[in-house]
Coordinates of C-alpha atoms and ligand atoms in Angstrom, one line a residue:
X184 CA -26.7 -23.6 -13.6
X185 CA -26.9 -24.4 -9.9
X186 CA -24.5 -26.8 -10.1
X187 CA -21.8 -24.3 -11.1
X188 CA -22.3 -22.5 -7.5
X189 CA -22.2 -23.2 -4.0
X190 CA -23.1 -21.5 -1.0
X191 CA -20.6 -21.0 1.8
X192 CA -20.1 -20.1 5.3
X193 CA -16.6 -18.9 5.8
X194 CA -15.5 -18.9 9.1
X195 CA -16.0 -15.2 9.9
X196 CA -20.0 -16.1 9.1
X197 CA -20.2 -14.2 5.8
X198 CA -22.7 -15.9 3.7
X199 CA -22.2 -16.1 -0.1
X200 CA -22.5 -17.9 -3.7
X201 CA -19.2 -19.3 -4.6
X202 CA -18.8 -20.2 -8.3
X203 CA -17.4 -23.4 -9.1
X204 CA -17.3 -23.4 -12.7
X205 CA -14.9 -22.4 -15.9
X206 CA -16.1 -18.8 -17.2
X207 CA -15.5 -19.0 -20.6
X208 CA -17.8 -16.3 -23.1
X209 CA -19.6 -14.6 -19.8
X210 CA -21.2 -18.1 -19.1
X211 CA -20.5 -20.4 -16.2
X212 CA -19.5 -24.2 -17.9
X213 CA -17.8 -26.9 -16.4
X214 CA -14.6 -28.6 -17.5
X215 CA -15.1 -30.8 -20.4
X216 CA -13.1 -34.0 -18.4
X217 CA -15.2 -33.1 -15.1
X218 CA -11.8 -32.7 -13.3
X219 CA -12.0 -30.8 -10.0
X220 CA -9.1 -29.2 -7.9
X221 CA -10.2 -28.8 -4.0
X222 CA -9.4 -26.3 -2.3
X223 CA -8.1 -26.6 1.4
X224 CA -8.2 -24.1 4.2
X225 CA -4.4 -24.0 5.4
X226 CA -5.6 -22.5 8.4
X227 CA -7.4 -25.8 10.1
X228 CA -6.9 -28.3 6.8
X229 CA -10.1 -28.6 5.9
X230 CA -11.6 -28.7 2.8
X231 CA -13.6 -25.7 1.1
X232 CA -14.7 -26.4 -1.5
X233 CA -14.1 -28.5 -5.1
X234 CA -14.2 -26.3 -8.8
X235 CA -13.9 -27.8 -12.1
X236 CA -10.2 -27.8 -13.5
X237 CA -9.4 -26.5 -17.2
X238 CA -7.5 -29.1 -19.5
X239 CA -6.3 -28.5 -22.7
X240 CA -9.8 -28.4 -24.5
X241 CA -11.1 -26.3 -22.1
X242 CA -8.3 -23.9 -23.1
X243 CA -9.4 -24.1 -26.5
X244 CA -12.8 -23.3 -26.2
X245 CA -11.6 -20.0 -24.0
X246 CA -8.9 -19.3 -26.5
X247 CA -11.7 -19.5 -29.1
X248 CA -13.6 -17.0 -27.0
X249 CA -11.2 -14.7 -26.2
X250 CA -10.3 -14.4 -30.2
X251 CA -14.3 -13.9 -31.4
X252 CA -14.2 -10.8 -28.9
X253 CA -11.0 -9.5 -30.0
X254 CA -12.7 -9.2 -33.6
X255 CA -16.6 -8.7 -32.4
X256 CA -16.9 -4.8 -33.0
X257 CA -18.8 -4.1 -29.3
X258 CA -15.1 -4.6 -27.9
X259 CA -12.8 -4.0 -31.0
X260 CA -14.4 -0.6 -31.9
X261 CA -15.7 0.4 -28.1
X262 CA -14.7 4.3 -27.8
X263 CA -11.5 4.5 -25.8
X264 CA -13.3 6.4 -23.1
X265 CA -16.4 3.7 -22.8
X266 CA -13.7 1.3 -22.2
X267 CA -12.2 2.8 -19.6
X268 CA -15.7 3.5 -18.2
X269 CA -15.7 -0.5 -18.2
X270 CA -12.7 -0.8 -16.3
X271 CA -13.5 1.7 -14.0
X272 CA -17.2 0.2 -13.1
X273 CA -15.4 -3.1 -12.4
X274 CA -13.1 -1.1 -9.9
X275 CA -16.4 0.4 -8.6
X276 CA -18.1 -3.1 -8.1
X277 CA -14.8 -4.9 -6.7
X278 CA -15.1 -1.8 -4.0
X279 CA -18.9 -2.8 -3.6
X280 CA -17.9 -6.8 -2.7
X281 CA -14.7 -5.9 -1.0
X282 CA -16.1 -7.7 2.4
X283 CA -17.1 -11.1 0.6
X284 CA -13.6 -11.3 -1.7
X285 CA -11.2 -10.4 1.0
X286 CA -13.2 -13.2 3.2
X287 CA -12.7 -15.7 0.2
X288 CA -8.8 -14.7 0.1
X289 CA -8.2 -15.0 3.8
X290 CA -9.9 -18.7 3.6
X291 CA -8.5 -19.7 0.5
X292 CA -5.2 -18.2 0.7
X293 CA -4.4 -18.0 4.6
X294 CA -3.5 -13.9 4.6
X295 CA -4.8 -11.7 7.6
X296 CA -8.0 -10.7 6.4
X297 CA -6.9 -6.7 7.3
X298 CA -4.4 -7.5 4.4
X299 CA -6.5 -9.1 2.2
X300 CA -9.3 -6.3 2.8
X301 CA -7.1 -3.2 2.7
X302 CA -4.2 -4.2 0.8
X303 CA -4.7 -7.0 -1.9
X304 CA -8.2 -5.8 -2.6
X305 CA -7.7 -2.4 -2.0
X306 CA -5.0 -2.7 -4.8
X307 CA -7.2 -4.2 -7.3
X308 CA -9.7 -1.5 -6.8
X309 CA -6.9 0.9 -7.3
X310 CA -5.1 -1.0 -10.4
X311 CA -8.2 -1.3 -12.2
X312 CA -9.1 2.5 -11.5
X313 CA -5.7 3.6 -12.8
X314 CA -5.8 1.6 -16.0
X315 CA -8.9 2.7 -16.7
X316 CA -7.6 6.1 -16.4
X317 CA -5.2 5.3 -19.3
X318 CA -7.6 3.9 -21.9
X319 CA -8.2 7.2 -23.3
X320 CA -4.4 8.0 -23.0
X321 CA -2.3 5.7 -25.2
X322 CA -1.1 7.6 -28.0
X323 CA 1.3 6.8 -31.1
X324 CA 3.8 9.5 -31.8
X325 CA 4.4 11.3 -35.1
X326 CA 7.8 11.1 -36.7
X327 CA 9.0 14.0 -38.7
X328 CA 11.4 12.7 -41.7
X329 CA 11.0 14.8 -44.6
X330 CA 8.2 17.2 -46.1
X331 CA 7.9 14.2 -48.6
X332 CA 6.3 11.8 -45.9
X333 CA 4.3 11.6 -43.0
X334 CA 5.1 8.8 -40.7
X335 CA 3.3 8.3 -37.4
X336 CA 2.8 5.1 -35.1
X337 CA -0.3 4.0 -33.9
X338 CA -0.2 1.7 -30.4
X339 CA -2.6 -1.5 -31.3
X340 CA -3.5 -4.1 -29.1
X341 CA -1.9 -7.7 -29.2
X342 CA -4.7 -9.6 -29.1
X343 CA -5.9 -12.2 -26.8
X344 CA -3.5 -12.1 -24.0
X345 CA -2.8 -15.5 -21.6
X346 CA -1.8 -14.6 -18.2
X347 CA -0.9 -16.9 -15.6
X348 CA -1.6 -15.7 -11.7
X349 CA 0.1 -17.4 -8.8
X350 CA -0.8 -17.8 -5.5
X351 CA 0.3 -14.9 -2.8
X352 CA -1.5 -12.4 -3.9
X353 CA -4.6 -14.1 -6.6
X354 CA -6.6 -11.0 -7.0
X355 CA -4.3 -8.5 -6.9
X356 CA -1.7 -10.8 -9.3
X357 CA -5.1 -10.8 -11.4
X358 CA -5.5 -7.2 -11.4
X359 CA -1.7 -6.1 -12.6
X360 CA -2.3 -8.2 -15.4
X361 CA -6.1 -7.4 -16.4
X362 CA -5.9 -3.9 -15.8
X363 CA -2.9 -2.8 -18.6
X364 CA -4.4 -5.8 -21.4
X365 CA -8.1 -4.0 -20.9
X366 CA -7.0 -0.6 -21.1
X367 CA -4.8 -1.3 -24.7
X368 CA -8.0 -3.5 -25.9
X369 CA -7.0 -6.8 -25.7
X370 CA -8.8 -10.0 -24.4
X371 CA -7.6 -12.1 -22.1
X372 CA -7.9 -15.9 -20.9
X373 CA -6.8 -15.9 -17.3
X374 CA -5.9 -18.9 -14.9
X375 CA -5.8 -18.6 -11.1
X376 CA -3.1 -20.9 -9.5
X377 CA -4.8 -24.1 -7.9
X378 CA -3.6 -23.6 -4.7
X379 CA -6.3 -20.7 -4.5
X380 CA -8.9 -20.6 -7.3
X381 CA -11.7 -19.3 -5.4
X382 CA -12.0 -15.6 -5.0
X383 CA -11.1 -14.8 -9.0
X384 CA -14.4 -17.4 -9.5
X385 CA -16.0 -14.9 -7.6
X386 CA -14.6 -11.7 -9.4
X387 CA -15.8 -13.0 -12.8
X388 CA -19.3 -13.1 -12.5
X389 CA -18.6 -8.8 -11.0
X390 CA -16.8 -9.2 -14.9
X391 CA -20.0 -9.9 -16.7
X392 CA -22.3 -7.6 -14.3
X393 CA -19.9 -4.7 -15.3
X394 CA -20.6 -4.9 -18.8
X395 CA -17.9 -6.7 -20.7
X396 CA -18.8 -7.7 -23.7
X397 CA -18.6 -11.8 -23.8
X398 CA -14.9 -13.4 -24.1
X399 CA -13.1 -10.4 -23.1
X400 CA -11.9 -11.7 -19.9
X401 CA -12.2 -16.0 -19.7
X402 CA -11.5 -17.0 -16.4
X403 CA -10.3 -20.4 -15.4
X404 CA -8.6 -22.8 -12.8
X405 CA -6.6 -25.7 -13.4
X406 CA -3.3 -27.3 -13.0
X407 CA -0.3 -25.4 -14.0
X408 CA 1.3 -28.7 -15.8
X409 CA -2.1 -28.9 -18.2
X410 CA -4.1 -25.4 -18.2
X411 CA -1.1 -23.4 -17.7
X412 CA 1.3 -25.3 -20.3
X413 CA -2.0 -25.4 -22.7
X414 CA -2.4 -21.4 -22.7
X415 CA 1.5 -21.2 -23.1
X416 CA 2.2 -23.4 -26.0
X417 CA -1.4 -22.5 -27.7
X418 CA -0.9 -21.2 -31.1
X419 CA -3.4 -18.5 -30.8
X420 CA -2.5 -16.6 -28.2
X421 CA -0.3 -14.0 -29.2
X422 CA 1.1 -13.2 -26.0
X423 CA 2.0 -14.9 -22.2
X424 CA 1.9 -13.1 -19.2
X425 CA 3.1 -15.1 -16.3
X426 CA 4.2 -14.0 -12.6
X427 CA 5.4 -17.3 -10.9
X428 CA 8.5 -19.4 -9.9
X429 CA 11.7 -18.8 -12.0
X430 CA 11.6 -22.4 -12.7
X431 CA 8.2 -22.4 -14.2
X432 CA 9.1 -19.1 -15.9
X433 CA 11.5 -20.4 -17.9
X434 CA 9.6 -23.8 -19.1
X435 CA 6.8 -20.8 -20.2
X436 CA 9.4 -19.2 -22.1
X437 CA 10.2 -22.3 -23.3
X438 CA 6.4 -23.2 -24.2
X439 CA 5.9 -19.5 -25.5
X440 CA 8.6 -19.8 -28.2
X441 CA 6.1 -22.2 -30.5
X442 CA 4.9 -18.8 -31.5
X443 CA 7.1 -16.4 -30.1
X444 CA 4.2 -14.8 -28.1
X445 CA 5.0 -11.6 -27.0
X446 CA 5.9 -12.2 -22.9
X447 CA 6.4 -10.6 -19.8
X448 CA 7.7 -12.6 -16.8
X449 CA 8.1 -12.1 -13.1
X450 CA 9.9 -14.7 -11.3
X451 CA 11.7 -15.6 -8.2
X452 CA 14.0 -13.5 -6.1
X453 CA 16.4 -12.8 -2.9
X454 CA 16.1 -9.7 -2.5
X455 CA 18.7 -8.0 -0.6
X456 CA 18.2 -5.6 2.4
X457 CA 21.1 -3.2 3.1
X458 CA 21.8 -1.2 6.5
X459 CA 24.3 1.1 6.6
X460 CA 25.9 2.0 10.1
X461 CA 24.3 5.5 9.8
X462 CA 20.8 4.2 9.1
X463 CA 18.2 5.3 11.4
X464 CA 18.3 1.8 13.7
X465 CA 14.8 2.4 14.4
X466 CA 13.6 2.6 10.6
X467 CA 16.1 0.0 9.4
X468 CA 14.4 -2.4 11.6
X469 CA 10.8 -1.5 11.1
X470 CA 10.6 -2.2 7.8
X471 CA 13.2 -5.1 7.5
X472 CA 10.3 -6.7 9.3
X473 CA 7.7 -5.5 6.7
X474 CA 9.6 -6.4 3.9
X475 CA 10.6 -10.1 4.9
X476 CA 7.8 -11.0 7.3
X477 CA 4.6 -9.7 6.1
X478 CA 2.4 -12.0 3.8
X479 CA 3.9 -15.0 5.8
X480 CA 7.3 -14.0 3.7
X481 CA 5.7 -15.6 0.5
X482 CA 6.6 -12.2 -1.2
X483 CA 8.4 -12.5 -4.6
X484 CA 10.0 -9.1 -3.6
X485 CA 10.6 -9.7 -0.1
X486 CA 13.9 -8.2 1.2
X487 CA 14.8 -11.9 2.8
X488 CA 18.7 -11.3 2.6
X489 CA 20.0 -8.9 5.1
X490 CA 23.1 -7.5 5.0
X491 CA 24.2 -5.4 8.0
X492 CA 27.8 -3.1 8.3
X493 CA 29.8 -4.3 11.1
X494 CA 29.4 -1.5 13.4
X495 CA 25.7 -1.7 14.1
X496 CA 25.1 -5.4 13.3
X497 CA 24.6 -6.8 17.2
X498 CA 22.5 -4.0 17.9
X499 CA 21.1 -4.4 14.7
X500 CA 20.3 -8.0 15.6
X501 CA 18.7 -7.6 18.7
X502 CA 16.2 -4.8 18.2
X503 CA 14.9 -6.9 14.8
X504 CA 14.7 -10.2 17.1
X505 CA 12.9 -8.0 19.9
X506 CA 11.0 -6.6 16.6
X507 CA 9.8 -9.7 15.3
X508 CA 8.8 -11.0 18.7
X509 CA 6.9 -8.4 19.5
X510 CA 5.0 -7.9 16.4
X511 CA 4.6 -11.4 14.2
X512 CA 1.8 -12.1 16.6
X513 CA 1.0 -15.8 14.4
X514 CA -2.4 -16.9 15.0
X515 CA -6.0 -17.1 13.2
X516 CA -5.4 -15.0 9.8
X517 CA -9.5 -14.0 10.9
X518 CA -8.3 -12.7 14.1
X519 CA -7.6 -8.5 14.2
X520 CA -4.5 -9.1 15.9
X521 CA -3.0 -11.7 14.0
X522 CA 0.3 -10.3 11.8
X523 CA 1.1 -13.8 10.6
X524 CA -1.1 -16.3 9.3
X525 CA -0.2 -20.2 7.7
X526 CA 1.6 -21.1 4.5
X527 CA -0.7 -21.3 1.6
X528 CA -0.3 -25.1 1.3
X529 CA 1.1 -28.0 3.1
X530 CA 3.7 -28.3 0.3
X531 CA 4.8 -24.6 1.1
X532 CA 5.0 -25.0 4.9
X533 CA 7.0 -28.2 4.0
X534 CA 9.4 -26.5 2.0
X535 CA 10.1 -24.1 4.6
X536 CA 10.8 -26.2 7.1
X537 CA 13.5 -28.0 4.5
X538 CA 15.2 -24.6 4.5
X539 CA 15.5 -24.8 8.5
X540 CA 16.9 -28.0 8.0
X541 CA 19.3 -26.7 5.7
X542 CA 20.3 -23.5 7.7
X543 CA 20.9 -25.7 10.8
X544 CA 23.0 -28.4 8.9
X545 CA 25.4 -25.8 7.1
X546 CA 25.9 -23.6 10.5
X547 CA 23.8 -20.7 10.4
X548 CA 22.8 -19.2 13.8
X549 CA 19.4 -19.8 14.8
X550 CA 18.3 -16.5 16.5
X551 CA 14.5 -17.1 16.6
X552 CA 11.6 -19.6 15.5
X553 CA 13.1 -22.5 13.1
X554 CA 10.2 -24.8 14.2
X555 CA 6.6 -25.3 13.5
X556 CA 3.9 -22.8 14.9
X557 CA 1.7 -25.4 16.7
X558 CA -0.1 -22.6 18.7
X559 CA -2.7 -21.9 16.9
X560 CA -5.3 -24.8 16.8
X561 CA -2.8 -28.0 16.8
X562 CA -3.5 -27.7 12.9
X563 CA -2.5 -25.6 10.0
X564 CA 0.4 -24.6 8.0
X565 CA 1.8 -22.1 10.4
X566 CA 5.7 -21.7 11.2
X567 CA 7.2 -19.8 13.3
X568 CA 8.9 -16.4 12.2
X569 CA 12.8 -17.8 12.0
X570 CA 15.4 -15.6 11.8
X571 CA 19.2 -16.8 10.9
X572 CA 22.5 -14.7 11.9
X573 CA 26.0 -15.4 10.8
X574 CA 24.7 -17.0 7.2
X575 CA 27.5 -17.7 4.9
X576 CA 27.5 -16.1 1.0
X577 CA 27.4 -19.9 0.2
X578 CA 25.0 -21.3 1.9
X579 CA 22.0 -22.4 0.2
X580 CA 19.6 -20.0 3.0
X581 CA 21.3 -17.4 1.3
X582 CA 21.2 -17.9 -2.5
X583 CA 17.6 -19.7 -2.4
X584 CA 14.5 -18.5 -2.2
X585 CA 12.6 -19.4 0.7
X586 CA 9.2 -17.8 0.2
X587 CA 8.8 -18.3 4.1
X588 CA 8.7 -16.0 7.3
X589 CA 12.4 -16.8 7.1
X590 CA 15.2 -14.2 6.9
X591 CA 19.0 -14.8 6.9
X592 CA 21.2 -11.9 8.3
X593 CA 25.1 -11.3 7.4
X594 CA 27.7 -8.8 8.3
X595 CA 29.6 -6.6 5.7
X596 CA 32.7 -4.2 6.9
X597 CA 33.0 -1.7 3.3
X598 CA 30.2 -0.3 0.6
X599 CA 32.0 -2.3 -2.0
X600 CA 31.9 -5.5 -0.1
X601 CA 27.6 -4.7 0.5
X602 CA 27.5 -4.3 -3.7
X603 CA 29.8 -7.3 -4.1
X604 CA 27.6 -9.7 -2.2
X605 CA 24.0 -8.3 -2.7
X606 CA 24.6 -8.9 -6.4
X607 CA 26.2 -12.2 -5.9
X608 CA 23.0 -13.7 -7.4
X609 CA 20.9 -14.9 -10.0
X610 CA 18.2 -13.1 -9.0
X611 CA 17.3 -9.1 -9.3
X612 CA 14.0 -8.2 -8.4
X613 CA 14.2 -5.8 -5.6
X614 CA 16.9 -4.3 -3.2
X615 CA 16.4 -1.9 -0.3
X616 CA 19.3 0.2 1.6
X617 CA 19.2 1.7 4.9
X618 CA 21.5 5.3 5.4
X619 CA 20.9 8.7 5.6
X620 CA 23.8 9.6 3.6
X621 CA 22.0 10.9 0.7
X622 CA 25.2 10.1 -1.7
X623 CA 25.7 7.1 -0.9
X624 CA 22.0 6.1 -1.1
X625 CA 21.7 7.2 -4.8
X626 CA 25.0 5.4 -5.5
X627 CA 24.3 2.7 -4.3
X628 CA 20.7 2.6 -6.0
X629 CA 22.4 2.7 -9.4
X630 CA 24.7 -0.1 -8.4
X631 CA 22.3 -2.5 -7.4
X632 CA 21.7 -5.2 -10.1
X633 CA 17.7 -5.1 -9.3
X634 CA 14.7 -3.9 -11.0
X635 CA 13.5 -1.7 -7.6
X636 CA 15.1 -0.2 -5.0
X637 CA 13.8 1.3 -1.7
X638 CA 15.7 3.9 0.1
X639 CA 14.7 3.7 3.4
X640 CA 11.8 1.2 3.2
X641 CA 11.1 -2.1 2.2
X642 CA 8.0 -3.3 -0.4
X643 CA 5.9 -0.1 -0.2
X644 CA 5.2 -0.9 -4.0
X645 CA 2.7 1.2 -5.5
X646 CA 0.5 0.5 -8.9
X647 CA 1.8 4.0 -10.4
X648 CA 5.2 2.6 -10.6
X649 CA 7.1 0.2 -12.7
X650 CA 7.6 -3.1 -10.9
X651 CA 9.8 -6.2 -12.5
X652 CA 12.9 -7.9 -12.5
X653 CA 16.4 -8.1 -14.0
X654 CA 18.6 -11.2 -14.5
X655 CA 16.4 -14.2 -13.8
X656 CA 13.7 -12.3 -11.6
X657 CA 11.8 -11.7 -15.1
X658 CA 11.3 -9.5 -18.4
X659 CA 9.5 -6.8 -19.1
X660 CA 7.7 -4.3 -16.4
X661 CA 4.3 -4.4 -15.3
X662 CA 2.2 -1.3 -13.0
X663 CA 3.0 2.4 -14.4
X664 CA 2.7 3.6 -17.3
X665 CA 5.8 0.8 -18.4
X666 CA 3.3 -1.6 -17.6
X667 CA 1.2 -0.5 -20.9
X668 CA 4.2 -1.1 -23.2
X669 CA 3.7 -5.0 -22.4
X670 CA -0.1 -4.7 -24.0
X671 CA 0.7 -2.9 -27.3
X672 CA 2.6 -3.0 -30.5
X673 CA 3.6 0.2 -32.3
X674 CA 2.5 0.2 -36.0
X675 CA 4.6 2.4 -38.1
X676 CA 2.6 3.7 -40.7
X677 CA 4.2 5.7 -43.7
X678 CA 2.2 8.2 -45.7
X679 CA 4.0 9.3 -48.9
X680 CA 3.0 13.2 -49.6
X681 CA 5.4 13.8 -52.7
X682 CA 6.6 10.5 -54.5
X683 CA 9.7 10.8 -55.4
X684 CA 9.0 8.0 -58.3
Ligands
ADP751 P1 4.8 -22.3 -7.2 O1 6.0 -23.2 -7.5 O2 5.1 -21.4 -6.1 O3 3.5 -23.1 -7.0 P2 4.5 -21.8 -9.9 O4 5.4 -20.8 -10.6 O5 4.7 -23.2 -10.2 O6 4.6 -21.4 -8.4 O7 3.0 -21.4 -10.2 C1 2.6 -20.1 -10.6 C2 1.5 -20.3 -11.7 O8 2.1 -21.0 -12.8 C3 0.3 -21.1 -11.3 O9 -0.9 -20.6 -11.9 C4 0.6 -22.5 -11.8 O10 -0.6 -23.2 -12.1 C5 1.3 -22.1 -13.1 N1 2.2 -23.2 -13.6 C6 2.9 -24.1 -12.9 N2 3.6 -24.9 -13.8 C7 3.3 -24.5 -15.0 C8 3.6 -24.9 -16.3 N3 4.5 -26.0 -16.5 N4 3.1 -24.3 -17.4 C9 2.3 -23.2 -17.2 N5 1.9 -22.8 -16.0 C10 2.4 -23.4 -15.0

């Protein structure tokens, strides 16, 4: 099957077989239409390299994969501890290939590769190891009634599982979702976004080397419009799991009700970012950078509205602009020092810039960037880290998201006004709020309409605990021990003891 790899030089010289093909049943195949998707560096523009692109039958044949495993008794009656051992060797072997995948994501998706290396792969090692942890640990309950019955719940798997992965994070996106559907025995049929298909390509042959039985994990790539709308309308997967655009979410949801598959969604956001006039300046500003700048700002969670009280919003202002200067160092995502690499696409970087445009036309303040980075090689989908002050409730910089190294900054004078106007939105994925009142920080936790809230940081989320949305950021929770109830269904069984017939 040479034809279904290719060997590449990425441009920090690592050496290594890329596959290219659909991994349906632990083989390599290639798309029944021969489509292709090519993937483009957005670093220089170059191209990487082509891989075949799922349609509709291609779908199928993993669908029909995934269901044969669900029922073929090396997966359906695998001990609950050898399955976790599963799990857990592919966290072991992801840790072994760490170098070559976060090379591939750095190419492919334009990330510093210190992020890709010790964050996004770092976090699959980590997801996978914790769900592993759990496949011995999901229990039913048993539900006292009356001496004439015994009634107790057993916690089955769904079945074969469809889950869609976007393009900011691919691996680690990959992982969320693999990690809880494994651990409660599903099988799964997983497409990679096309805007970065390679590195999963390269996680699914570690798949079959760690020992999963064929069809349990089907990998593929192709367009969103035909793979993606394929697994979500297909009438034998029993449940969606998509992380993505809110628009796209809801047309899933849409898709997904020809069945009414079981689904978890986690969409868009804006994300508000509170400072208090008694938060720790120093702190406040720290992590407002993290949590709108890192990841080139294409963060479904980043904090990208901030909201500042009155009495510390210059000085507020200038130590984040002096903040940002000073540390988004933009430049070659292979470089140690770089902080900020490109936009994943050209269609990303474009849509950025047509917020700058809007920001500028409706009045904003443009404190810093608002241009093109065109510093790094004369090419690539870089922009410059843009920060807008004095942003109106109404402007669209404020209510859209961006998904950019774009931030919008406002004051507030009162707590109630800060509530007011942070949940002035559709959205309500996370929140974050800067005091050191310790009152007013659990208050205003519980009053935020958001699925997370930092106190004090911004985006330090962690696979132990529950991450989603409210409102149209999503449904359901994934990481934690929440993130198993989206891979099981609780049979009630009922035992009669003493009929009363
Ligand atoms: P973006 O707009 O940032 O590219 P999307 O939400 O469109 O994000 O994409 C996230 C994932 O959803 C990708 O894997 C993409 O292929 C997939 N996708 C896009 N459109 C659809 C669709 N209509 N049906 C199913 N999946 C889709």
């Amino acid at each position: 099957m040479s034809e279904l790899a290719v060997t590449l030089t990425a441009p920090n010289g690592v050496n290594y077989s890329q596959p290219v093909g659909l991994f349906i049943n632990n083989e390599w195949v290639n798309s029944t239409s021969g489509a292709k998707i090519t993937s483009i560096n957005p670093t220089d523009e170059t191209e990487i390299t082509s891989v075949y692109a799922a349609d509709a039958e291609d779908v199928d044949a993993a669908v029909a994969a995934a269901r044969a495993a669900f029922k073929n008794p090396a997966w359906r009656d695998i001990s609950t501890t050898d399955r976790g051992k599963l799990i857990h060797r592919l966290s072991t072997l992801v840790e072994k290939h760490q170098t070559i995948l976060a090379t591939i994501e750095t190419w492919d998706n334009g990330k510093p590769y210190s992020v890709a290396l010790n964050e996004d792969v770092a976090e699959v090692v980590g997801t996978l190891a914790y769900y592993a942890g759990f496949a011995d640990k999901i229990y039913g309950q048993v539900i006292d009634t009356s001496p004439s019955k015994l009634a107790y719940t057993i916690r089955e798997p769904l079945g074969v599982c469809g889950q869609i992965i976007p393009w900011n994070y691919p691996l680690a996106m990959a992982a969320w979702k693999l990690g809880p559907a494994l651990a409660c025995g599903n099988t799964v049929v997983l497409k990679a976004a096309e805007q970065t298909p390679l590195s999963i390509l390269y996680f699914a042959n570690l798949i079959k080397e760690a020992g999963f039985p064929p069809g349990v994990i089907n990998i593929l790539n192709g367009h969103g419009k035909k793979a993606g709308a394929a697994i979500a309308s297909h009438l034998d997967i029993d449940k969606i799991a998509f992380t993505g655009s809110t628009a796209t979410g809801r047309e899933i949801m849409k898709m997904a009700a020809v069945n009414m598959k079981n689904i978890t969604l986690e969409t868009g956001g804006k994300s508000p970012l509170l400072v208090f006039d008694d938060a720790d300046l120093d702190q406040a500003v720290k992590w407002a950078h993290i949590g709108i700048m890192s990841n080139m700002g294409q963060i479904c969670t980043a904090t990208s509205r901030i909201l500042v009280q009155e009495g510390i919003y210059e000085k507020f202002i200038s130590a984040f602009r002096e903040h940002v200067a000073s540390t988004s160092k933009v430049g070659d995502p292979f470089k140690d020092d770089t902080f900020q690499g490109p936009q994943v696409t050209k269609t990303q970087y474009e849509r950025v810039l047509s917020y700058i445009e809007s920001g500028k036309s409706e009045g904003a303040t443009l404190m810093a960037g608002g241009e093109p980075y065109k510093d790094v090689n004369g090419k690539g989908f870089f922009i410059a880290p843009t920060i807008f002050t004095n942003v109106k409730d109404e402007m669209r910089i404020f209510r859209e998201e961006v998904f950019g190294p774009f931030v919008v900054i406002s004051s507030f004078k009162t707590e109630e006004e800060a509530l007011e106007r942070a949940n002035n939105t559709t959205y309500g994925l996370g929140s974050a709020v800067f005091t050191q009142d310790l009152t007013k920080a659990h208050r205003v936790a519980r009053k935020i309409e958001a699925g997370m809230v930092w106190v004090n940081s911004s985006n330090d989320s962690d696979y132990r605990i529950p991450f989603g949305g409210v409102k149209q950021s999503g449904i359901g929770r994934e990481l934690g021990e929440a993130g198993l109830a989206a891979y099981t269904n609780s049979k009630a069984v009922h035992v009669t003891l003493e009929s009363a017939l």
